[in-house]
mmCIF file of C-alpha atoms in Angstrom:
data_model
loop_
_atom_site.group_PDB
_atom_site.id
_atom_site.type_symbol
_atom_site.label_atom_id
_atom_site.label_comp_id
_atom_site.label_asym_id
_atom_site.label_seq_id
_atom_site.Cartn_x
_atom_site.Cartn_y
_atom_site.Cartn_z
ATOM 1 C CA UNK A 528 0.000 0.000 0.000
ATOM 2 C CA UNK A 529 1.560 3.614 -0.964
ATOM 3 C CA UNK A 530 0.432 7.018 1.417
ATOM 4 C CA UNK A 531 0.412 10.396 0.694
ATOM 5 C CA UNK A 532 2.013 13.114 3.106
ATOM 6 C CA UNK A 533 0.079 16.138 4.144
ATOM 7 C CA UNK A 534 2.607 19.205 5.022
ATOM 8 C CA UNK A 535 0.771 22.524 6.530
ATOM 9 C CA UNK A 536 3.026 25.220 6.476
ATOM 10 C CA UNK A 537 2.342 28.203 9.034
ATOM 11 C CA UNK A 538 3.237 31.131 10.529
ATOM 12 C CA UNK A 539 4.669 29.214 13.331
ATOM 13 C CA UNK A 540 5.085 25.760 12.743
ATOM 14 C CA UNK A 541 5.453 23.050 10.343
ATOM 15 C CA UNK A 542 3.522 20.275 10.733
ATOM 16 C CA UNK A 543 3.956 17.197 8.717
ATOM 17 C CA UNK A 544 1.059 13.856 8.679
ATOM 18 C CA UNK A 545 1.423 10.788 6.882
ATOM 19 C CA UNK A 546 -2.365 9.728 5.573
ATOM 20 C CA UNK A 547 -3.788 6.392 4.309
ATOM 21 C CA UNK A 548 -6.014 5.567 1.877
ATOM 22 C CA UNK A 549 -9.019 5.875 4.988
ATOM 23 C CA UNK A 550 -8.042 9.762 5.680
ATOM 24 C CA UNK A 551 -6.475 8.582 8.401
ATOM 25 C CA UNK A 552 -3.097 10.102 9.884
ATOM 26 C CA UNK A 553 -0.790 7.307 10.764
ATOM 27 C CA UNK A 554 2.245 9.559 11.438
ATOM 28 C CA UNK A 555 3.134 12.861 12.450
ATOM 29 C CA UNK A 556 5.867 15.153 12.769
ATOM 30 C CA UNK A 557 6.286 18.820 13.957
ATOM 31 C CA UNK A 558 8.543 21.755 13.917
ATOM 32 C CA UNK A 559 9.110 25.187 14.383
ATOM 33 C CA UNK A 560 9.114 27.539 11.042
ATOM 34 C CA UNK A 561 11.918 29.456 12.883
ATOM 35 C CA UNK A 562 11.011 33.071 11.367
ATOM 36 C CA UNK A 563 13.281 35.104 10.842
ATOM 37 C CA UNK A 564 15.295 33.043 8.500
ATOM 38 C CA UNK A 565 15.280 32.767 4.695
ATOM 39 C CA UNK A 566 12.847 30.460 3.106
ATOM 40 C CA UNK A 567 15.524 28.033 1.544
ATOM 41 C CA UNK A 568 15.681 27.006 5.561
ATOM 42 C CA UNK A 569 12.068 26.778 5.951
ATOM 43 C CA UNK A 570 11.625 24.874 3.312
ATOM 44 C CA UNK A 571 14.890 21.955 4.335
ATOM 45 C CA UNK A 572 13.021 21.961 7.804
ATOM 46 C CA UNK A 573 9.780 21.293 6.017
ATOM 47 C CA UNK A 574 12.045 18.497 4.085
ATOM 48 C CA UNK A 575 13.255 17.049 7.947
ATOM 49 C CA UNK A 576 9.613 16.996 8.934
ATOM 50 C CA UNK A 577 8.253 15.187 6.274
ATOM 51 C CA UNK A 578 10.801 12.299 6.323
ATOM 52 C CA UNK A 579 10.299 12.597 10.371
ATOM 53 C CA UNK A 580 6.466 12.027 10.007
ATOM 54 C CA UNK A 581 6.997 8.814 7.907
ATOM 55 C CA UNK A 582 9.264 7.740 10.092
ATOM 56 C CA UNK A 583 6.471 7.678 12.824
ATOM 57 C CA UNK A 584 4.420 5.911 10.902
ATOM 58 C CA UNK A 585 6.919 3.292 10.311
ATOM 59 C CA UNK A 586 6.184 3.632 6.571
ATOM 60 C CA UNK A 587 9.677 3.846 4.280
ATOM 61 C CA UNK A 588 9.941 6.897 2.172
ATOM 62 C CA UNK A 589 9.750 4.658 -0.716
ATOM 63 C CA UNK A 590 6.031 4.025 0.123
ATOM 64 C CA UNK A 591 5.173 7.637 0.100
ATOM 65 C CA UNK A 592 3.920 8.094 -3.525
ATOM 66 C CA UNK A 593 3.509 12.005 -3.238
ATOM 67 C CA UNK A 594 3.423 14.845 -1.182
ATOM 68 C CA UNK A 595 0.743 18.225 -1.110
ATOM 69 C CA UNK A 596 1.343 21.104 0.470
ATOM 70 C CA UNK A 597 -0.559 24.153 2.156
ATOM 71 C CA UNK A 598 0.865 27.202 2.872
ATOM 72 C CA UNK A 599 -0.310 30.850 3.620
ATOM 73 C CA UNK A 600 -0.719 33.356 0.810
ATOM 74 C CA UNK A 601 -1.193 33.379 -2.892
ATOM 75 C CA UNK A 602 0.083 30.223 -4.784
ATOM 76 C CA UNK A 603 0.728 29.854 -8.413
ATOM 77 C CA UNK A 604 -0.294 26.599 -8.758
ATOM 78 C CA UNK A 605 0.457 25.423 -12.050
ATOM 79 C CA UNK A 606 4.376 26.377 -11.482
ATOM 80 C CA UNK A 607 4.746 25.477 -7.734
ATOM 81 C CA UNK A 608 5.413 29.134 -7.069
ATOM 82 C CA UNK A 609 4.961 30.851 -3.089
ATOM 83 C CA UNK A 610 4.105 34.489 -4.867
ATOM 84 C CA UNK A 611 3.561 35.821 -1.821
ATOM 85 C CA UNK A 612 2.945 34.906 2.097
ATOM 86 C CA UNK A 613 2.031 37.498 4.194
ATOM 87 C CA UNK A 614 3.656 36.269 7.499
ATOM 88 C CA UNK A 615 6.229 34.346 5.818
ATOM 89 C CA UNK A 616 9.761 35.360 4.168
ATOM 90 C CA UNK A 617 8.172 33.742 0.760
ATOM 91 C CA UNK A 618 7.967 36.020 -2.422
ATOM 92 C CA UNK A 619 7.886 34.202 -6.047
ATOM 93 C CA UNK A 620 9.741 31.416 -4.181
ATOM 94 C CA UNK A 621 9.842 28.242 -6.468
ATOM 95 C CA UNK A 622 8.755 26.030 -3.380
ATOM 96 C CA UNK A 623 7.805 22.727 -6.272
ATOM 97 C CA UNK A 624 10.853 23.032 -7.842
ATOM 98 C CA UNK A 625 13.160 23.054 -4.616
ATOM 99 C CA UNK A 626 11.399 20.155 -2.725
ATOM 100 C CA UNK A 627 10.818 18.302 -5.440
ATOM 101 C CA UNK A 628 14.916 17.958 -5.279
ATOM 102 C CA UNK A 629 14.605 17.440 -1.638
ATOM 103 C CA UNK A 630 12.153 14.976 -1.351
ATOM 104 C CA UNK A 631 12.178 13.185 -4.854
ATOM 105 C CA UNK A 632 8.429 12.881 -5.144
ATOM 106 C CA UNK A 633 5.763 14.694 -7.329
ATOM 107 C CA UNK A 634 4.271 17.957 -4.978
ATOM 108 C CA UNK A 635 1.311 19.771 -5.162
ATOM 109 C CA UNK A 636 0.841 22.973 -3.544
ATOM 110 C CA UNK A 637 -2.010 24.719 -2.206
ATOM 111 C CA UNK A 638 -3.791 28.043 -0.015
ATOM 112 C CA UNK A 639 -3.481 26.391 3.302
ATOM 113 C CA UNK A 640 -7.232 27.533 3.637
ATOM 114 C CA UNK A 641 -8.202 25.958 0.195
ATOM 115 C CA UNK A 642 -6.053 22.203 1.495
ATOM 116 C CA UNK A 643 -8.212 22.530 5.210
ATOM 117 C CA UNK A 644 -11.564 23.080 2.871
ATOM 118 C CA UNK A 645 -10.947 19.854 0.858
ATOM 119 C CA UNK A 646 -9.870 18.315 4.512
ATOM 120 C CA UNK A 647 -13.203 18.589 5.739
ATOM 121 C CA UNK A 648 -14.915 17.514 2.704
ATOM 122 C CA UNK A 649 -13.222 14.431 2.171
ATOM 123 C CA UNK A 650 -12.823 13.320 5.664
ATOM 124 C CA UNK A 651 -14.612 16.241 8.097
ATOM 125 C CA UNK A 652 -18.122 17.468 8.451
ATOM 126 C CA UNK A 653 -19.010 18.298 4.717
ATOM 127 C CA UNK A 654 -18.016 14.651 4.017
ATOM 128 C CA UNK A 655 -20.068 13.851 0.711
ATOM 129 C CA UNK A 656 -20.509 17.338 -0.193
ATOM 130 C CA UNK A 657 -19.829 18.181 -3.964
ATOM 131 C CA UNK A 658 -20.592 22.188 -3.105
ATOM 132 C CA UNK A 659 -19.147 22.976 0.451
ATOM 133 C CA UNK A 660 -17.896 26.293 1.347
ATOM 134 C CA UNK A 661 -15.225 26.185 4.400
ATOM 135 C CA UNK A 662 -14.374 29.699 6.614
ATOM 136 C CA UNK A 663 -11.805 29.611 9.185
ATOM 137 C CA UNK A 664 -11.911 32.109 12.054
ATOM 138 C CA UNK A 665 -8.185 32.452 13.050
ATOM 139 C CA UNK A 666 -5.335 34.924 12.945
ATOM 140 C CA UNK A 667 -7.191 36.668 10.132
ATOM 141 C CA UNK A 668 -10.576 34.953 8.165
ATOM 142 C CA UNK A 669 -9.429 32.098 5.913
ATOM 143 C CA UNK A 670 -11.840 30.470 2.912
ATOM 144 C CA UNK A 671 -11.766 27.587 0.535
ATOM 145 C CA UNK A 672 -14.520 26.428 -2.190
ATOM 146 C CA UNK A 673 -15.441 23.286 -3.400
ATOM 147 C CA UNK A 674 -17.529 23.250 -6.342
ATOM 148 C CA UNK A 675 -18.373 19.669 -8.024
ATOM 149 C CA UNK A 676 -16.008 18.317 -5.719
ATOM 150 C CA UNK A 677 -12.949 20.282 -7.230
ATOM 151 C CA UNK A 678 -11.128 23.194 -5.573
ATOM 152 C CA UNK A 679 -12.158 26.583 -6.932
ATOM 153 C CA UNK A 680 -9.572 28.890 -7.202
ATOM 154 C CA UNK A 681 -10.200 30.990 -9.770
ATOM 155 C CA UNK A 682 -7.860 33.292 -12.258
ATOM 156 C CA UNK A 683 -4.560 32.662 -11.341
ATOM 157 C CA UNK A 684 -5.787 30.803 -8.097
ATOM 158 C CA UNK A 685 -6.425 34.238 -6.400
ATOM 159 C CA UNK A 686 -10.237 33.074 -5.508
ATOM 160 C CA UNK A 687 -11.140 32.106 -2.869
ATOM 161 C CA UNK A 688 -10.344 34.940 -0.078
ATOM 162 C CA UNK A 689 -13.741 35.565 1.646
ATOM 163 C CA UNK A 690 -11.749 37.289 4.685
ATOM 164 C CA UNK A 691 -11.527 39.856 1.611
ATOM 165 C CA UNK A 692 -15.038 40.717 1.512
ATOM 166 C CA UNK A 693 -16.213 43.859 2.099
ATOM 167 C CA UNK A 694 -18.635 44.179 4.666
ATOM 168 C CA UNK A 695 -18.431 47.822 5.804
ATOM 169 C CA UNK A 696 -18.004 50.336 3.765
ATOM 170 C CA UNK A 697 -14.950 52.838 4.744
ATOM 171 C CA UNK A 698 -14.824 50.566 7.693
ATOM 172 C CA UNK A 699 -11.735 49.681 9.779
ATOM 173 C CA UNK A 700 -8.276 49.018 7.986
ATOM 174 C CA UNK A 701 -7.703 45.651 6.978
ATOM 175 C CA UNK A 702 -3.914 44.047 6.491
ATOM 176 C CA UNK A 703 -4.896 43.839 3.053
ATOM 177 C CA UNK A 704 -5.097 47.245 2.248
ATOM 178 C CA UNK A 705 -8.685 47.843 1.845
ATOM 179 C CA UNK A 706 -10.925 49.017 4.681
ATOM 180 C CA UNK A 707 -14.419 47.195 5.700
ATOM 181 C CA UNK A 708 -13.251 43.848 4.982
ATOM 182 C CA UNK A 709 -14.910 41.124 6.644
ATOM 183 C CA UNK A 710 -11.336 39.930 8.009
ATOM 184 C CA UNK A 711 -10.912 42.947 10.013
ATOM 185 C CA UNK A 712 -14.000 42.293 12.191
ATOM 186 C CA UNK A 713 -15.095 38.984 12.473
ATOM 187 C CA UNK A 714 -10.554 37.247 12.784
ATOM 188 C CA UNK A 715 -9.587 36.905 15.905
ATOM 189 C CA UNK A 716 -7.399 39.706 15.467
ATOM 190 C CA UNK A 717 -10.689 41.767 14.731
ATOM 191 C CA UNK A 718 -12.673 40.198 17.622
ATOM 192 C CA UNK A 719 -9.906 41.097 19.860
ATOM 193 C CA UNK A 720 -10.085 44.719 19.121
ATOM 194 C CA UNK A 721 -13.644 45.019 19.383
ATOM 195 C CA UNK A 722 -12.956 43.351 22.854
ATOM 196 C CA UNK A 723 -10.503 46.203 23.812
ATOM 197 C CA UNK A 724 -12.443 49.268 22.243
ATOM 198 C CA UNK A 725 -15.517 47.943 24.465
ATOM 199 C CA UNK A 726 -13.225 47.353 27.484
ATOM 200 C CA UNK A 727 -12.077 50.953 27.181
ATOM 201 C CA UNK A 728 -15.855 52.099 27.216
ATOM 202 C CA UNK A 729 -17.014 50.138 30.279
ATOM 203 C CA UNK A 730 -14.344 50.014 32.583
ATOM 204 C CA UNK A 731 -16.707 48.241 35.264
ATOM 205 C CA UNK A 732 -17.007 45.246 32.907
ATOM 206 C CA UNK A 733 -16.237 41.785 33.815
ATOM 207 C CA UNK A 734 -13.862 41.431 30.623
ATOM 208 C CA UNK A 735 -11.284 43.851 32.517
ATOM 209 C CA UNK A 736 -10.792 40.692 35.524
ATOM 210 C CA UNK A 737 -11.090 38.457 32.572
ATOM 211 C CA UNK A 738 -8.203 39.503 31.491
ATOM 212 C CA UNK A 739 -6.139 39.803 34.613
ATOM 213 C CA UNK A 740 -6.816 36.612 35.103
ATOM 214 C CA UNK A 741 -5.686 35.668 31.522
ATOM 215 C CA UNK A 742 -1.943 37.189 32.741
ATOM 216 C CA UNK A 743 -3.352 40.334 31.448
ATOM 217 C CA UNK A 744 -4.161 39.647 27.822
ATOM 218 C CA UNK A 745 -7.308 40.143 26.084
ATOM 219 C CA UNK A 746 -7.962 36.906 23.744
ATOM 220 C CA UNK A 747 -10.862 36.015 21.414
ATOM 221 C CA UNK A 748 -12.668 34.466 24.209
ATOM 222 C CA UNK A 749 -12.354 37.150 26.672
ATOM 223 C CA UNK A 750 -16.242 38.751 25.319
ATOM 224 C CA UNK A 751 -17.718 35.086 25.245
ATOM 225 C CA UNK A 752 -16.892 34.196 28.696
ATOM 226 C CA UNK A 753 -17.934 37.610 30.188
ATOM 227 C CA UNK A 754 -21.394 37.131 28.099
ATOM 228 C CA UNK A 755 -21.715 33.767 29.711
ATOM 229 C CA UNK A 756 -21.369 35.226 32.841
ATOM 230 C CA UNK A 757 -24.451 37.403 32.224
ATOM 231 C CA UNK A 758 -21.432 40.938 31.470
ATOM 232 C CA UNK A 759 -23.866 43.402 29.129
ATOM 233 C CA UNK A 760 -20.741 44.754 28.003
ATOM 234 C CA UNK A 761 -19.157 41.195 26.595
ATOM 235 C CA UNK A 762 -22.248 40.487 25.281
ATOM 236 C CA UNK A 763 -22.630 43.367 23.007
ATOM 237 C CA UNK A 764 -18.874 42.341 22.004
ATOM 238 C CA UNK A 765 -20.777 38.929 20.869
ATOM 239 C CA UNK A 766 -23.968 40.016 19.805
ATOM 240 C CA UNK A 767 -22.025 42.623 17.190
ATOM 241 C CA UNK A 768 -19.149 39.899 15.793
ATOM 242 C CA UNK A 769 -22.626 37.640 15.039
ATOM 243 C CA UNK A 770 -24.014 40.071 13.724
ATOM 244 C CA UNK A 771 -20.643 41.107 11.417
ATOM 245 C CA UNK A 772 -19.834 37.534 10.717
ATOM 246 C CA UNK A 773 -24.013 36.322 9.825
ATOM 247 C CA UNK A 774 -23.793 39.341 7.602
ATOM 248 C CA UNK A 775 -20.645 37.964 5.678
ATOM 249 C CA UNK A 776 -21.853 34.193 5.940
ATOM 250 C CA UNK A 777 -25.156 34.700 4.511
ATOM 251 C CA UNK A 778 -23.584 37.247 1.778
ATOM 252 C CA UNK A 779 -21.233 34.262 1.045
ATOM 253 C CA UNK A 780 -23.931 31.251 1.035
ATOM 254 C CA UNK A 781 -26.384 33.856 -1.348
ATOM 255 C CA UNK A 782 -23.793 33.710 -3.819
ATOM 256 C CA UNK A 783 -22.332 30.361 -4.175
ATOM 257 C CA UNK A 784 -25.142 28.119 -2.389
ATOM 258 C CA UNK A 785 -23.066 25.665 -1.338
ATOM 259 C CA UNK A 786 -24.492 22.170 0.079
ATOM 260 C CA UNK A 787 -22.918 22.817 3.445
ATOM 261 C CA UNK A 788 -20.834 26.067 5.164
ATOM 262 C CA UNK A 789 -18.003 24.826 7.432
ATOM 263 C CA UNK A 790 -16.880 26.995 9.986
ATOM 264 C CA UNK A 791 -13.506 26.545 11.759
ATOM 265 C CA UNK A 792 -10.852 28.376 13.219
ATOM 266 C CA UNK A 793 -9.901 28.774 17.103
ATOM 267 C CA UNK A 794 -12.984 31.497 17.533
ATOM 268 C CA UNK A 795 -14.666 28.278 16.151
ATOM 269 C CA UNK A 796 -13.738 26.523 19.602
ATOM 270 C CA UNK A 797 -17.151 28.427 21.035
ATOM 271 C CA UNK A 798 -19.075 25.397 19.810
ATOM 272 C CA UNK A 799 -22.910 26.355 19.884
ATOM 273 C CA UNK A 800 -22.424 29.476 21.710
ATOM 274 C CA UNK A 801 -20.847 30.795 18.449
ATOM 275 C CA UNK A 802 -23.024 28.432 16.324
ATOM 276 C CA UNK A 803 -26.718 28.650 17.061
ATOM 277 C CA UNK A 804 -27.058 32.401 17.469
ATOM 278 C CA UNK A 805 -24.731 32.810 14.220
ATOM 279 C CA UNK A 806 -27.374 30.151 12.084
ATOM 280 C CA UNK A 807 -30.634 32.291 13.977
ATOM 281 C CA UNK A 808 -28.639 35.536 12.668
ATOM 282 C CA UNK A 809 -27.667 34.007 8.678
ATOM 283 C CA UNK A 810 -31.556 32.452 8.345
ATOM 284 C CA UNK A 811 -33.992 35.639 8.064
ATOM 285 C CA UNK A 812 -30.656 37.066 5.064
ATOM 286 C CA UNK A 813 -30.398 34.119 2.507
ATOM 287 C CA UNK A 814 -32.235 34.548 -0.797
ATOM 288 C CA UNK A 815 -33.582 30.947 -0.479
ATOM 289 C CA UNK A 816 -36.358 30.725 2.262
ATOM 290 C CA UNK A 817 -37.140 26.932 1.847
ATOM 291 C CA UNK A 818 -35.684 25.276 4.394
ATOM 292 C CA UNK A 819 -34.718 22.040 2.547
ATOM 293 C CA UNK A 820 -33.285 23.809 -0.023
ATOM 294 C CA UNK A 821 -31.003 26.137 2.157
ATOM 295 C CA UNK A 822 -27.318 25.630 3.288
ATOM 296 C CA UNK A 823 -26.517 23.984 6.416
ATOM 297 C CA UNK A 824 -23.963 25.929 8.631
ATOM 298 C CA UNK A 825 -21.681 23.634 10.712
ATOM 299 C CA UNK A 826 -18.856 23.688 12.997
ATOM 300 C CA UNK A 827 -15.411 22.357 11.730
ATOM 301 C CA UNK A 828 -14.682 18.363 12.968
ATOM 302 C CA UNK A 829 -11.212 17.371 11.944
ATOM 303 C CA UNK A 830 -9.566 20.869 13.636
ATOM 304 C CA UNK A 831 -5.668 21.188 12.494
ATOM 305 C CA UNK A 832 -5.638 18.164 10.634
ATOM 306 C CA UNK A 833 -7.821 19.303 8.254
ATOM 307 C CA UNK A 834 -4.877 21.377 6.199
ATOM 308 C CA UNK A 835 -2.891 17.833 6.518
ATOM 309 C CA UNK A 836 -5.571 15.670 5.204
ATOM 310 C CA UNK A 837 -6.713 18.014 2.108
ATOM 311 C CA UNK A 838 -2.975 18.914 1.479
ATOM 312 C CA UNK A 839 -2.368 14.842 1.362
ATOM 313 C CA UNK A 840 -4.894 14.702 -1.201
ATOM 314 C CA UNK A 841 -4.748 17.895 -3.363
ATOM 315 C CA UNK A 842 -4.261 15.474 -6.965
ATOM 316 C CA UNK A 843 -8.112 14.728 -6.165
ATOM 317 C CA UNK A 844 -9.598 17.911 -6.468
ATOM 318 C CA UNK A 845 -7.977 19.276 -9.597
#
């Protein structure tokens, strides 16, 4: 039996998974991405962790018929170019090429929000889906589309970034450039300033011992435990990120209705405090008011080894 090997490539770390034929990891490996230092390093650690995940599984690199790739940023697929990563040191870095010299096996390379979107439809909880639409709430708002059970990445694979959206108009500055985009409210990042800027306003509010107690730091739960503890202040926090993030979702299912939405991300982690008043907020906006016609929103099952899996798998969806 041959596996693939699944290599997500972040901000932080690299994290390597070997995957069988079931979706299953069988071996894993982990390092740090050690920024700053120039790509050509990243990418001969991301080398050591792949051949240190198959040796976990206790499969020889011989059995490993080929490897895919996620990464942050804007991929040129066809040429197994890194154009450009944000957080990383990548620009127009021939990533294919150089692996493919390290490793000796045939890559693919992906958005490493387009590889966790495939991840939860082959293995996750859009399983089965031909049209599945996934949006990760992390660092800033991630998005992958699956349409007839293909990757949709549009021209020159720049599709695909619903964190782009706009959603305000002249609103707050996003990294991007642009102001109002849906990234810059409803990230973590975003939720996290919203947290602060209310903080500031109500300096009686539960959120402030929240955060002493978090060694100080305000995080992206900070509102959603002060709401649960019945703090008006944190729950205005939560009641406006719904309301920011239903606006986006339901802007994004009116578009591309898509069999299932998967939403994922750490501010994901809230489970059905995040979930049911988001689906009660997305209903009364969508275009299609039959219920078993419309798009079922969902939390996120297979967490960070959703990148892994879809990156493992990447040949299937082109």
């Amino acid at each position: 039996m041959d596996f693939v090997l699944g290599i997500d490539l972040g901000g932080t770390n690299i994290k390597a998974g070997v995957v069988d034929e079931n979706f299953q990891i069988i071996g894993r490996a982990k390092a740090k991405t050690g920024i700053p230092r120039p790509a050509e390093e990243i990418m001969d650690a991301m080398d050591q962790c792949a051949r240190q995940a198959a040796a976990d599984a206790g499969v020889s690199w011989e059995k490993i018929s080929r490897v895919g790739i996620g990464v942050p940023g804007t991929i040129d697929e066809k040429a197994g170019v890194v154009e450009y990563a944000n957080n990383l040191p990548f620009q127009n870095i021939p990533m294919r090429e150089y692996l493919q010299k390290k490793l000796h096996k045939q890559i693919d390379i992906t958005n490493d929000a387009n590889a966790a979107a495939l991840g939860e439809v082959l293995a996750g909880a859009a399983k089965g889906a031909l049209n599945a639409v996934a949006v990760t709430l992390g660092t800033g708002v991630g998005g992958g589309i699956v349409l007839d059970g293909r990757l949709y990445t549009g021209l020159h694979y720049g599709g695909g970034e619903l964190g782009h959206m706009g959603i305000q108009l002249g609103g707050r500055l996003c990294t991007c450039g642009r102001r109002g985009c849906l990234e810059a409210y409803t990230s973590a990042t975003g939720l996290i300033r919203s947290t602060k800027e209310m903080m500031q306003a109500h300096p009686q509010s539960l959120m402030w011992k929240l955060a002493e107690q978090n060694g100080g730091k305000v995080s992206g739960r900070t509102a959603f435990l002060a709401a649960g503890q019945n703090d008006a202040a944190g729950q205005a926090v939560v009641d406006a990120y719904i309301e920011q993030l239903g606006y986006g979702i339901a802007s994004i299912i009116n578009i591309l209705a898509p069999e299932i939405l998967v939403i994922g991300g750490g501010v994901s982690h809230e489970g059905e405090n995040l979930l049911r008043p988001l689906v009660e907020c997305v209903r009364p906006q969508l275009y299609v008011r039959t219920p078993k016609n419309q798009t079922r929103i969902v939390l996120a099952t297979l967490g960070n080894d959703a990148g892994l899996i879809g990156a493992a798998f990447l040949h299937r969806a082109r």
